[in-house]
CSV table of C-alpha atoms in Angstrom, one decimal:
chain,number,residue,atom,x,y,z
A,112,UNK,CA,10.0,-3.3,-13.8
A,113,UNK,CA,12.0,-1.8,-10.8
A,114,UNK,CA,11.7,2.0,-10.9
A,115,UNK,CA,14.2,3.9,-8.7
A,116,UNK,CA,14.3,7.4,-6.7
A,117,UNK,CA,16.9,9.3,-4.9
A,118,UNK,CA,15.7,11.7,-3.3
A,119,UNK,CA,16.8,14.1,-0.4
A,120,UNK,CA,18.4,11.8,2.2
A,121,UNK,CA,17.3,8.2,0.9
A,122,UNK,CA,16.6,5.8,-2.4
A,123,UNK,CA,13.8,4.0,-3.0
A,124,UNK,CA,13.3,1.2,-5.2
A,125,UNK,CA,9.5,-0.1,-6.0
A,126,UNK,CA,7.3,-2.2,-8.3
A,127,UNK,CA,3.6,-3.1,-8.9
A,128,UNK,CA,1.8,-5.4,-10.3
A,129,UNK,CA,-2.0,-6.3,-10.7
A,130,UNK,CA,-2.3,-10.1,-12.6
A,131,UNK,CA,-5.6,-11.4,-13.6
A,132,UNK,CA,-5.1,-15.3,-12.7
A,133,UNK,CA,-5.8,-17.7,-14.7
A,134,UNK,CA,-9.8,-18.0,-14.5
A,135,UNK,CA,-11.1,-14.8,-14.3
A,136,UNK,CA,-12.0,-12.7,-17.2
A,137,UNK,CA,-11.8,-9.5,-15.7
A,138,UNK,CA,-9.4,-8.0,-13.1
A,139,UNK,CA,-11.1,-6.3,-9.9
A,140,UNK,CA,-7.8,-5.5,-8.2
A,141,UNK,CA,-6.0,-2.1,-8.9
A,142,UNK,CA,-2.7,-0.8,-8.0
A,143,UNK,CA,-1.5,3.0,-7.7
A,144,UNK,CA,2.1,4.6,-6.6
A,145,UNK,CA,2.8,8.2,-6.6
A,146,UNK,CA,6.2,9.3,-5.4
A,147,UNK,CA,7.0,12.8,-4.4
A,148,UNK,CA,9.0,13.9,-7.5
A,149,UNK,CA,11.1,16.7,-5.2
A,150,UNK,CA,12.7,17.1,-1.5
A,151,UNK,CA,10.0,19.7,-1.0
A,152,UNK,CA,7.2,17.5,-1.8
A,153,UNK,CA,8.6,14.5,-0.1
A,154,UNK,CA,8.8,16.5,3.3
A,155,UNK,CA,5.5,17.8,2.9
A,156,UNK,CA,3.6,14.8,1.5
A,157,UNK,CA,5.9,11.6,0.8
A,158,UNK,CA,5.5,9.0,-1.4
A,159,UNK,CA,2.1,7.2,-1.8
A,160,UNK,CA,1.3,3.7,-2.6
A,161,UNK,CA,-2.3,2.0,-2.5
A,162,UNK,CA,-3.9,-1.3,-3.7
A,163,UNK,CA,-8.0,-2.2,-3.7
A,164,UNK,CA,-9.5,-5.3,-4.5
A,165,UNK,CA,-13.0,-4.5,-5.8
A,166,UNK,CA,-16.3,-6.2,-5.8
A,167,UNK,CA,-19.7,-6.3,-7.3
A,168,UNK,CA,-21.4,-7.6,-9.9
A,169,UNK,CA,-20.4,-7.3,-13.5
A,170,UNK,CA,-17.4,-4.3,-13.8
A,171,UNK,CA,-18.9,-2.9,-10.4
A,172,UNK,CA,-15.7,-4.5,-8.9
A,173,UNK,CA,-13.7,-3.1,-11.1
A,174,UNK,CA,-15.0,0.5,-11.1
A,175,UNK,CA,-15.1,0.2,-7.6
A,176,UNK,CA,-10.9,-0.4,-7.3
A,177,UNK,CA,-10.5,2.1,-10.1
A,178,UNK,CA,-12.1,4.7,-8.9
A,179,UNK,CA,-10.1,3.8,-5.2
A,180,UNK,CA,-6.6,4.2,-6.3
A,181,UNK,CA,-7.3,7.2,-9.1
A,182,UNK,CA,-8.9,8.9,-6.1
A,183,UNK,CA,-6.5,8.5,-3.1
A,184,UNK,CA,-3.8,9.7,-4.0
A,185,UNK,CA,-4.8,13.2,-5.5
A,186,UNK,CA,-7.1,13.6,-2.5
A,187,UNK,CA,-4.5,13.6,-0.4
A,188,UNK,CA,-2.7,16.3,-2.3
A,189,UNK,CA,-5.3,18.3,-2.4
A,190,UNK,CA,-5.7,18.0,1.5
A,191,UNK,CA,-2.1,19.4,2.0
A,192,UNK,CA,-2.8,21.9,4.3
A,193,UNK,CA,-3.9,19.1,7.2
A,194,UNK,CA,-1.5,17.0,8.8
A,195,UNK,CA,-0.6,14.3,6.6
A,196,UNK,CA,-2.6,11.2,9.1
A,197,UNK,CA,-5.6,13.6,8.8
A,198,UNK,CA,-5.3,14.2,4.9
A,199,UNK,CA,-4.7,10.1,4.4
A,200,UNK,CA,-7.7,9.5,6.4
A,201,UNK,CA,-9.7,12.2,4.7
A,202,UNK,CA,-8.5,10.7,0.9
A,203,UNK,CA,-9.8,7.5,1.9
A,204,UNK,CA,-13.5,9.0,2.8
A,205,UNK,CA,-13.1,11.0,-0.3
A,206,UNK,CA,-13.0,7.8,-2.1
A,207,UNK,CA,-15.7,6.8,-0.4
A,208,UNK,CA,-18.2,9.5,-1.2
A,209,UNK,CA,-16.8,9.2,-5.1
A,210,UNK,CA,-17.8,5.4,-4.9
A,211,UNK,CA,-21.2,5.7,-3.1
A,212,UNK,CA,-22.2,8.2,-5.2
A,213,UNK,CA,-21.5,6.1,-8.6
A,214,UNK,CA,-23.2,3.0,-7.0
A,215,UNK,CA,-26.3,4.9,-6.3
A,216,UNK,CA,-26.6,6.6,-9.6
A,217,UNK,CA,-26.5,3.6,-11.5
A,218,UNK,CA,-28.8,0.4,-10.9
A,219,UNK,CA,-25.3,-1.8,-12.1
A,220,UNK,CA,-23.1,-0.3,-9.8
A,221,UNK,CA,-25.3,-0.6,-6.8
A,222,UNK,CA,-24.1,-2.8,-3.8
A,223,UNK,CA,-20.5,-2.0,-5.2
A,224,UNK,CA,-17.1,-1.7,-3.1
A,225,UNK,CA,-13.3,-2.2,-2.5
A,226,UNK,CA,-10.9,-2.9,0.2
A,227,UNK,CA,-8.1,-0.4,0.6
A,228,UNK,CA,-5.0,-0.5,1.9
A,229,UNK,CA,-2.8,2.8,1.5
A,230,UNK,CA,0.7,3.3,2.6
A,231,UNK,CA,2.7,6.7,2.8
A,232,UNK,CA,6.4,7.2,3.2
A,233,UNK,CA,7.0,10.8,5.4
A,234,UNK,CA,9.8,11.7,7.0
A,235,UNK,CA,8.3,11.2,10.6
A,236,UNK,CA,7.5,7.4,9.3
A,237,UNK,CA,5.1,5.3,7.2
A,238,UNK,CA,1.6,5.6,7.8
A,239,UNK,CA,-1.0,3.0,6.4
A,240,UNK,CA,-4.8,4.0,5.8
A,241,UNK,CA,-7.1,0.4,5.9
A,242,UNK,CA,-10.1,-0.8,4.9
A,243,UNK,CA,-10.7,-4.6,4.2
A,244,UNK,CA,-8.8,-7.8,3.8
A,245,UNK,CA,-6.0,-6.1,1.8
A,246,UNK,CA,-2.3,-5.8,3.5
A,247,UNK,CA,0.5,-4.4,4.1
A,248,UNK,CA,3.4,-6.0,5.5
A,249,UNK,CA,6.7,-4.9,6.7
A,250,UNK,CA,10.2,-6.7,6.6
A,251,UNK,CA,12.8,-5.9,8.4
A,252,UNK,CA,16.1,-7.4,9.6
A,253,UNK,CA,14.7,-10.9,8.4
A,254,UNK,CA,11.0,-10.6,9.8
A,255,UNK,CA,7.9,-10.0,8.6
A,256,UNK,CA,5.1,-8.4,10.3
A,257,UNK,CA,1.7,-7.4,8.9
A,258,UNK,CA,1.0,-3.9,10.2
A,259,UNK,CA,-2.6,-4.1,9.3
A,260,UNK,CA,-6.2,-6.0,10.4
A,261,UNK,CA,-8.3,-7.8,8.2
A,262,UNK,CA,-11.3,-6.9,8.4
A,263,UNK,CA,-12.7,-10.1,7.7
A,264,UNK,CA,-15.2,-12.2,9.5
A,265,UNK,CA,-12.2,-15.1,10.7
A,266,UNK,CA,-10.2,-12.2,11.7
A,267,UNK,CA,-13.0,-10.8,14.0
A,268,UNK,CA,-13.7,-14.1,15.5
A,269,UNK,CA,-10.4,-14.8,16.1
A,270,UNK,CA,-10.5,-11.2,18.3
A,271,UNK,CA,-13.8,-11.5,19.4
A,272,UNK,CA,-12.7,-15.5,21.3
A,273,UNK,CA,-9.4,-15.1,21.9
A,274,UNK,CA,-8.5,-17.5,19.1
A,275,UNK,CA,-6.1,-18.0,16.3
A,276,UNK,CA,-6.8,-18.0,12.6
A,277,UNK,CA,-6.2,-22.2,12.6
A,278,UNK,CA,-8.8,-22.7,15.2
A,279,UNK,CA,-11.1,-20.9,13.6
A,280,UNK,CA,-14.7,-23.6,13.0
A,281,UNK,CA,-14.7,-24.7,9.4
A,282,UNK,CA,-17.8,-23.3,8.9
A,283,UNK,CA,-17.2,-19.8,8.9
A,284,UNK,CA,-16.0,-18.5,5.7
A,285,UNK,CA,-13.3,-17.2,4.9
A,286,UNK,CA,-14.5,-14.9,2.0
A,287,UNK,CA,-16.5,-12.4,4.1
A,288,UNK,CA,-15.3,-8.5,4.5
A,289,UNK,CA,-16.9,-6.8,7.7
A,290,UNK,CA,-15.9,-3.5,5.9
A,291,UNK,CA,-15.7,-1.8,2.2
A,292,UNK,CA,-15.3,1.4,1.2
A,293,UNK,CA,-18.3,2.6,-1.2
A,294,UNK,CA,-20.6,0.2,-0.1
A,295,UNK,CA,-22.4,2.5,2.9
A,296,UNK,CA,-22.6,6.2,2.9
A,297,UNK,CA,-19.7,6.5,5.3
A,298,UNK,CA,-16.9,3.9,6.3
A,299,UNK,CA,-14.8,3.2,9.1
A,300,UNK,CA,-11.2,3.5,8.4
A,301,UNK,CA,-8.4,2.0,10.6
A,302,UNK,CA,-4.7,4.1,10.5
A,303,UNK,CA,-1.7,2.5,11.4
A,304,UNK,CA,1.4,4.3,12.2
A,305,UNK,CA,3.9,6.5,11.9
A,306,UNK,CA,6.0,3.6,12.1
A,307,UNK,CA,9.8,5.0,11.9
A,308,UNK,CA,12.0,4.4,9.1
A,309,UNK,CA,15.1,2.5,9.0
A,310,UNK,CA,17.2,1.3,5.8
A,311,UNK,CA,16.5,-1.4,4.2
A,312,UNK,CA,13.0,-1.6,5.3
A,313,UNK,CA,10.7,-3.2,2.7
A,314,UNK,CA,7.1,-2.8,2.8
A,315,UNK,CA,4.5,-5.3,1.0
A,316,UNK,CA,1.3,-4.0,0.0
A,317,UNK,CA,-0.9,-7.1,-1.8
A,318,UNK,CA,-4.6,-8.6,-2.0
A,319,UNK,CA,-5.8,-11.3,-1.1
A,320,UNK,CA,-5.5,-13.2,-3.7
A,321,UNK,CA,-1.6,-13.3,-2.6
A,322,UNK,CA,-2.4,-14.0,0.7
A,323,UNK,CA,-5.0,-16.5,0.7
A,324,UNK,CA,-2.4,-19.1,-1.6
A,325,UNK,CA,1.1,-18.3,0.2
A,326,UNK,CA,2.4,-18.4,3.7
A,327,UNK,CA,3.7,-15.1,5.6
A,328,UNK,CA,7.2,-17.5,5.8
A,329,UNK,CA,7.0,-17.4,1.8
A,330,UNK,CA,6.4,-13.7,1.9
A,331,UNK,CA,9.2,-12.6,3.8
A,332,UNK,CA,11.6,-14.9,2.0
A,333,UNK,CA,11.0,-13.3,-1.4
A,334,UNK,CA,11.0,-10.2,-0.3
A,335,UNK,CA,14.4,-10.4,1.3
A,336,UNK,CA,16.4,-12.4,-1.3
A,337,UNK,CA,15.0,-10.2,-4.1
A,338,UNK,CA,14.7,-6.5,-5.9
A,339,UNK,CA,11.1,-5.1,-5.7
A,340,UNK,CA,10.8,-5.6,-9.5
A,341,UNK,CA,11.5,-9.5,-9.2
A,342,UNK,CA,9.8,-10.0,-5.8
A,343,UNK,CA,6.7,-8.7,-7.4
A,344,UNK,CA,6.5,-11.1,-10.3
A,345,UNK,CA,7.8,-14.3,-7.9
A,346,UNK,CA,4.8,-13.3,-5.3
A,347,UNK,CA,2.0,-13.1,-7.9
A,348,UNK,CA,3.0,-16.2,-10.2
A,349,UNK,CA,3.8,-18.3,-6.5
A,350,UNK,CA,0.0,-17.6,-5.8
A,351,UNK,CA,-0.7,-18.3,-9.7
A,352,UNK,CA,0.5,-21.7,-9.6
A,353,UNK,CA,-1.0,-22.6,-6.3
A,354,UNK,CA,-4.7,-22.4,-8.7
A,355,UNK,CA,-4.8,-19.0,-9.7
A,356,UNK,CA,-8.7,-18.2,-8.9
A,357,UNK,CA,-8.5,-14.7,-8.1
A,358,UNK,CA,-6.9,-11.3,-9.1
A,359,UNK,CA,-3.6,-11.3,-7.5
A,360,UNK,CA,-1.8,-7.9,-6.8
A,361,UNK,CA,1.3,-7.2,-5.0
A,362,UNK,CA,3.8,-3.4,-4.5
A,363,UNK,CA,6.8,-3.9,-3.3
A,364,UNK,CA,8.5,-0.7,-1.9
A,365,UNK,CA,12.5,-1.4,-0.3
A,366,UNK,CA,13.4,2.1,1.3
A,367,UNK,CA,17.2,3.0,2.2
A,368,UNK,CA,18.8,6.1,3.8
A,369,UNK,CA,21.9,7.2,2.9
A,370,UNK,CA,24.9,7.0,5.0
A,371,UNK,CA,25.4,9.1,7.6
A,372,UNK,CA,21.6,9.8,8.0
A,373,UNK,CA,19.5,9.5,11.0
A,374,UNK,CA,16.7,7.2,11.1
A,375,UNK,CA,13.4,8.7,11.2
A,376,UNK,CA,11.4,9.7,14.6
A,377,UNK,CA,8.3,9.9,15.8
A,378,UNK,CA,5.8,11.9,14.5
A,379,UNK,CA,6.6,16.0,14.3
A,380,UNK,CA,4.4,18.5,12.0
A,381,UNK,CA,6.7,18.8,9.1
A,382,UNK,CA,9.1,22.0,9.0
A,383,UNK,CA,8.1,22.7,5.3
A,384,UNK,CA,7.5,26.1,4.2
A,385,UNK,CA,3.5,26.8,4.1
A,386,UNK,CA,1.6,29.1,2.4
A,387,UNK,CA,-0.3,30.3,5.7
A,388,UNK,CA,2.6,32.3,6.8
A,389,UNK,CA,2.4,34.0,3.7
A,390,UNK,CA,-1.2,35.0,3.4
A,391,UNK,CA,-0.5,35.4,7.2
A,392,UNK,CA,1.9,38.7,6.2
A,393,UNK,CA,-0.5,39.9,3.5
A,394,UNK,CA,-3.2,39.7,6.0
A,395,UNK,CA,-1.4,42.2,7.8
A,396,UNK,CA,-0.4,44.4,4.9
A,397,UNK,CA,-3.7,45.0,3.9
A,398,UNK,CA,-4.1,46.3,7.6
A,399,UNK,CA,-1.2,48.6,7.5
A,400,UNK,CA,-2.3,50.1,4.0
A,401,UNK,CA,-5.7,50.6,5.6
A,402,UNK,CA,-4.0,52.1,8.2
A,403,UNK,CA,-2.6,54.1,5.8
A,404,UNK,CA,-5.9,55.0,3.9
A,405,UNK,CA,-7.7,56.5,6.7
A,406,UNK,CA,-5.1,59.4,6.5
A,407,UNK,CA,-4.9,59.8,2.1
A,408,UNK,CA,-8.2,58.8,1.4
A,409,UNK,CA,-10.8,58.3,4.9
A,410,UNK,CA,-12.6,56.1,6.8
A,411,UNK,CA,-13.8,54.5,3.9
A,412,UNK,CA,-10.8,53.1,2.5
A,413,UNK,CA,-9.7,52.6,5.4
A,414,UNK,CA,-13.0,50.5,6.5
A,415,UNK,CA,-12.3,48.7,2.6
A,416,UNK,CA,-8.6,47.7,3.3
A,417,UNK,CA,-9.7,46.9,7.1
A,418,UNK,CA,-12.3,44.3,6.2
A,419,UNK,CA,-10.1,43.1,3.4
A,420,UNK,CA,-7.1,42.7,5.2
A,421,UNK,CA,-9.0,41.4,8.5
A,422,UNK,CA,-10.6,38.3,6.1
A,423,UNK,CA,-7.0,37.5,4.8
A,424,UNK,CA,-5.6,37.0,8.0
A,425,UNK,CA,-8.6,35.0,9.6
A,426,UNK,CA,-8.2,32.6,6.5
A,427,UNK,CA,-4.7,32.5,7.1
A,428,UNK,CA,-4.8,32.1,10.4
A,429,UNK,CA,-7.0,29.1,9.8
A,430,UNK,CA,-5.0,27.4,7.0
A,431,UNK,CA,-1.5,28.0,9.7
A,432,UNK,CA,-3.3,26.4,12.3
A,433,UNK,CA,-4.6,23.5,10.6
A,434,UNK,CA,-1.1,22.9,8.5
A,435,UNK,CA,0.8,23.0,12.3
A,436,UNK,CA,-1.9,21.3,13.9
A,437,UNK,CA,-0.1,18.1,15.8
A,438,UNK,CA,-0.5,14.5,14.4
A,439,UNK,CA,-3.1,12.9,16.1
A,440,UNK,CA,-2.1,10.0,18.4
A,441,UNK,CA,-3.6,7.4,20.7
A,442,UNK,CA,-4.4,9.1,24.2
A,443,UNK,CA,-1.8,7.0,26.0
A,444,UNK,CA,1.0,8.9,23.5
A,445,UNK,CA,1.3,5.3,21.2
A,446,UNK,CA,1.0,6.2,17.9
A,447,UNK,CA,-2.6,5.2,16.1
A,448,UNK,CA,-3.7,2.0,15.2
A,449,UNK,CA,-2.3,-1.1,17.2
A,450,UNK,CA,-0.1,-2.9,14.4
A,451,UNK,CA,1.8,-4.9,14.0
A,452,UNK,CA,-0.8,-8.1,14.2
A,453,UNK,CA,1.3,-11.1,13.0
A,454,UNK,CA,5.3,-11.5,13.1
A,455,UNK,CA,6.9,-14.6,11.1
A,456,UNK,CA,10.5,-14.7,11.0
A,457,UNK,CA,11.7,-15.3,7.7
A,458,UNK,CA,15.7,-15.2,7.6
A,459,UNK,CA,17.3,-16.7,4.1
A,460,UNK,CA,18.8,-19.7,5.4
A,461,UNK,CA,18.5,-23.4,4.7
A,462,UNK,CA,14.9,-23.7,5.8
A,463,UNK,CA,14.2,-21.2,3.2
A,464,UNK,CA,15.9,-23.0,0.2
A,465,UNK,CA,14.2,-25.7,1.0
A,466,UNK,CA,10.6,-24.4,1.5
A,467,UNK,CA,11.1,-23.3,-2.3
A,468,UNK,CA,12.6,-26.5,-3.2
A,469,UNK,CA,9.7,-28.3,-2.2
A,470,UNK,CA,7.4,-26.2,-4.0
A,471,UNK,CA,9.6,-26.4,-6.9
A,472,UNK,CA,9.0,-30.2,-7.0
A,473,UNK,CA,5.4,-30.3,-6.2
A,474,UNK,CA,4.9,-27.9,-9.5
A,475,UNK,CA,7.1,-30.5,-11.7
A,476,UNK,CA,4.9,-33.4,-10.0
A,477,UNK,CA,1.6,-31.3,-11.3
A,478,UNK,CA,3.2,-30.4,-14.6
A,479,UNK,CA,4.4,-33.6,-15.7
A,480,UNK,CA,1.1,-35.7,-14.5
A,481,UNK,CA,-1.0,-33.1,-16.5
A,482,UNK,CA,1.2,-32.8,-19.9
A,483,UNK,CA,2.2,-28.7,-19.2
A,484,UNK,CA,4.0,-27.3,-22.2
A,485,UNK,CA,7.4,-26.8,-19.8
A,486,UNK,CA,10.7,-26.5,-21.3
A,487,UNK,CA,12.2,-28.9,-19.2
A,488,UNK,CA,16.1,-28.8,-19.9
A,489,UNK,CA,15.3,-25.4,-18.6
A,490,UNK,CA,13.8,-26.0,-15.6
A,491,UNK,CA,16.0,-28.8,-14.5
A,492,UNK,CA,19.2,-27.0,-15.3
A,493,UNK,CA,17.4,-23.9,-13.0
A,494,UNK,CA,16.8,-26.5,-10.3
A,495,UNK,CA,20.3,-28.3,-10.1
A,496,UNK,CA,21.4,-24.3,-9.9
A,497,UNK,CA,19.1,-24.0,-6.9
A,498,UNK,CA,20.6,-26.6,-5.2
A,499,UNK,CA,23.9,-26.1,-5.5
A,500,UNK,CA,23.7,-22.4,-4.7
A,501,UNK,CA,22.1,-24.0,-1.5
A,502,UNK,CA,24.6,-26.6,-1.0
A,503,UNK,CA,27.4,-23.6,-1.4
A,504,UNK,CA,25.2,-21.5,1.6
A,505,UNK,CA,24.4,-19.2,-1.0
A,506,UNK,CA,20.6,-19.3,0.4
A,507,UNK,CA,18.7,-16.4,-1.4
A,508,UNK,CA,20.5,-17.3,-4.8
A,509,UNK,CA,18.8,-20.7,-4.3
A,510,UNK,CA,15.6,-18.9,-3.9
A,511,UNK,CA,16.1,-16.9,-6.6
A,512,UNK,CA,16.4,-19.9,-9.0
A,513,UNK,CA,13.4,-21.6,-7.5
A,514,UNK,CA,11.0,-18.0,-8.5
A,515,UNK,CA,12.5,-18.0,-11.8
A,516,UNK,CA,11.6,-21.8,-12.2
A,517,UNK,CA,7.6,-20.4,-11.0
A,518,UNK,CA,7.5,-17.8,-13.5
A,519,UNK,CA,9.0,-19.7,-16.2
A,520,UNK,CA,6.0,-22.3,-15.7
A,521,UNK,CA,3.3,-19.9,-15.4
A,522,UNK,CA,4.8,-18.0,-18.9
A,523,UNK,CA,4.8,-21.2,-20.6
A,524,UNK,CA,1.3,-22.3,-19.2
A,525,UNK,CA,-0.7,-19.3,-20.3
A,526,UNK,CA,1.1,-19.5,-23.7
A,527,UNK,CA,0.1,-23.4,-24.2
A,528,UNK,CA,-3.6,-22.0,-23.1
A,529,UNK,CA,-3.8,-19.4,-25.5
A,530,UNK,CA,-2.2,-21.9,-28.8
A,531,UNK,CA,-4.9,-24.5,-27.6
A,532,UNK,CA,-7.5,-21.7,-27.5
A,533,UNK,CA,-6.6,-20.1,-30.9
């Protein structure tokens, strides 16, 4: 499940996955990644990675996410001339509009939407796109922080009195998104970012239904005792096991530099060679050869090759301009957006182990009282390995044992569910 890149100055290593759960019948989350397959690319565009948890009736919801991740990511190629905050921001009103426009044509699809949440490795930094209760996190050096808002009712009463997301009155829900995208004819999106590079970084994109069944503490511990491709499958089964009402989608995306390289800066326009510069030149070409008309052939070639060549340049002119136009930023000089929200320290250490321990026990207390189909010389031999890779210090191994023990149940529950079924 891990898929791996080296390219130009750094590796990455990233996985997704998009699970059903274990009550719905139909998935309304989506997930999309699409890495820059050369250096040239990756200084011009990056890599792109975007999840969307739809809703609406019937397969609105899932429409809605579909048509959210297809769409992002070759908008934002096909933007390539704009900076690449502008042409992220721009892909995520294109998806819009392509959303809208489907819910209004059809009497099943009306009302529809997503959340969005978009994240895009550049040189300069990572910039995040954001619309809904979606996230993305960052860890780094053993903390999390989520670099994105909800925009979710709690989240904007907890803004709106100064409060925090415990204090919140029971009585508001907690279900209720104060923004979509392809519910209204236009949408308000939030960018985050650049935020700079720096090995080792590892970046959590993930609905809510992660979210709403784990702890940021939980998070943060997966993600730094293990690879993408197993982080992703411990994250969605720990929410899973926890009830498993919703879709539950996770991408984990660990970026390194290699050695010797300096970590990345704030924002520059990229140095990449652009087409402008080009038509720029045949611009004035066309105005030498009319140059050159007026004395072979007369004004009227020369008027031809004039006007020609005079268009070229203007367009090019335009496109240089726009593709060396600077990143926009915050008027203070801060970069946009005002992320990151939360921070959680989560280092691998005792605590840790233990946290997974417990919910390692509390899933055997469930699964024996209610007769689950567990393999249980497995799981207890995976436990006593947990706990003595914690008793020897060796923290994330621990861990590691206790996610194995969490898939292992929810592989063997869903396979007793389908033999009772059929």
């Amino acid at each position: 499940m891990n898929r791996k890149l080296t390219i130009a100055n750094h590796r990455l290593e990233y996985a997704l996955l998009s699970d059903v759960g274990l009550v719905r019948s139909m998935n309304q989350d989506a997930v999309a990644a699409a890495v820059a397959g050369s250096e040239e690319v990756w200084q011009q565009r990056g890599h792109v990675f975007v999840v969307a948890d739809g809703m609406g009736a019937h397969a609105a919801g899932e429409l809605a996410s579909k048509l959210a991740v297809d769409t992002l990511p070759l908008s934002y190629q096909k933007h390539r001339w704009r900076p690449p905050p502008d042409a992220l921001r721009k892909a995520v009103h294109d998806a819009n509009a392509r959303i809208y426009a489907r819910a209004t044509a059809n009497e099943e699809f009306r009302g529809m939407g997503t959340t969005l949440s978009a994240l895009v490795l550049v040189p300069q930094g990572a910039l995040i796109a954001h619309v809904g209760d979606s996230r993305v996190y960052r860890l780094r050096d053993g903390t999390l922080q989520q670099l994105t808002f909800d925009h979710s009712l709690v989240w904007e009463v907890c803004e709106a009195e100064g409060i925090t997301e415990d204090e919140v009155p029971a009585y508001i829900p907690r279900n209720v998104i104060t923004r979509s995208v392809g519910s209204r004819p236009e949408v308000e999106v939030d960018m985050e970012g650049p935020f700079p590079l720096q090995s080792g970084d590892t970046f959590l994109l993930c609905s809510d239904g992660l979210t709403a069944r784990t702890r940021d503490q939980e998070l943060g511990t997966i993600l730094g005792c293990l690879a993408p491709g197993e982080a992703v499958q411990a994250l969605v089964d720990l929410a899973i096991t926890r009830g498993g009402q919703d879709n539950v989608s996770a991408i984990v995306v660990r970026y390194d530099q290699a050695e010797g390289t300096p970590q990345s800066t704030n924002p520059a326009p990229s140095s990449a060679k652009l087409p402008g510069a080009a038509y720029l030149w045949a611009g004035l070409s066309a105005a030498v050869f009319a140059a050159a008309g007026s004395l072979a052939w007369g004004p009227p070639a020369a008027l031809a090759g004039g006007a020609v060549g005079a268009l070229v340049a203007i367009v090019a002119a335009a496109i240089h301009r726009h593709a060396h136009a600077t990143w926009p930023r915050r008027l203070d000089g801060r970069p946009l957006g005002r992320g990151p929200y939360t921070t959680c320290p989560c280092p691998p250490d005792q605590q840790a182990a233990q946290l997974f321990d417990a919910t390692v026990r509390q899933l055997q207390e469930v699964a024996q009282a209610e007769n689950w189909p567990i393999d249980w010389p497995r799981f207890n031999a995976l436990a006593d390995q947990a706990r003595a890779a914690a008793s020897s210090g060796d923290y994330c191994g621990a861990v590691r044992r206790s996610c194995q023990i969490i898939t292992m149940v929810v592989d063997q529950t869903r396979t007793g569910r389908r033999e009772t079924a059929g």
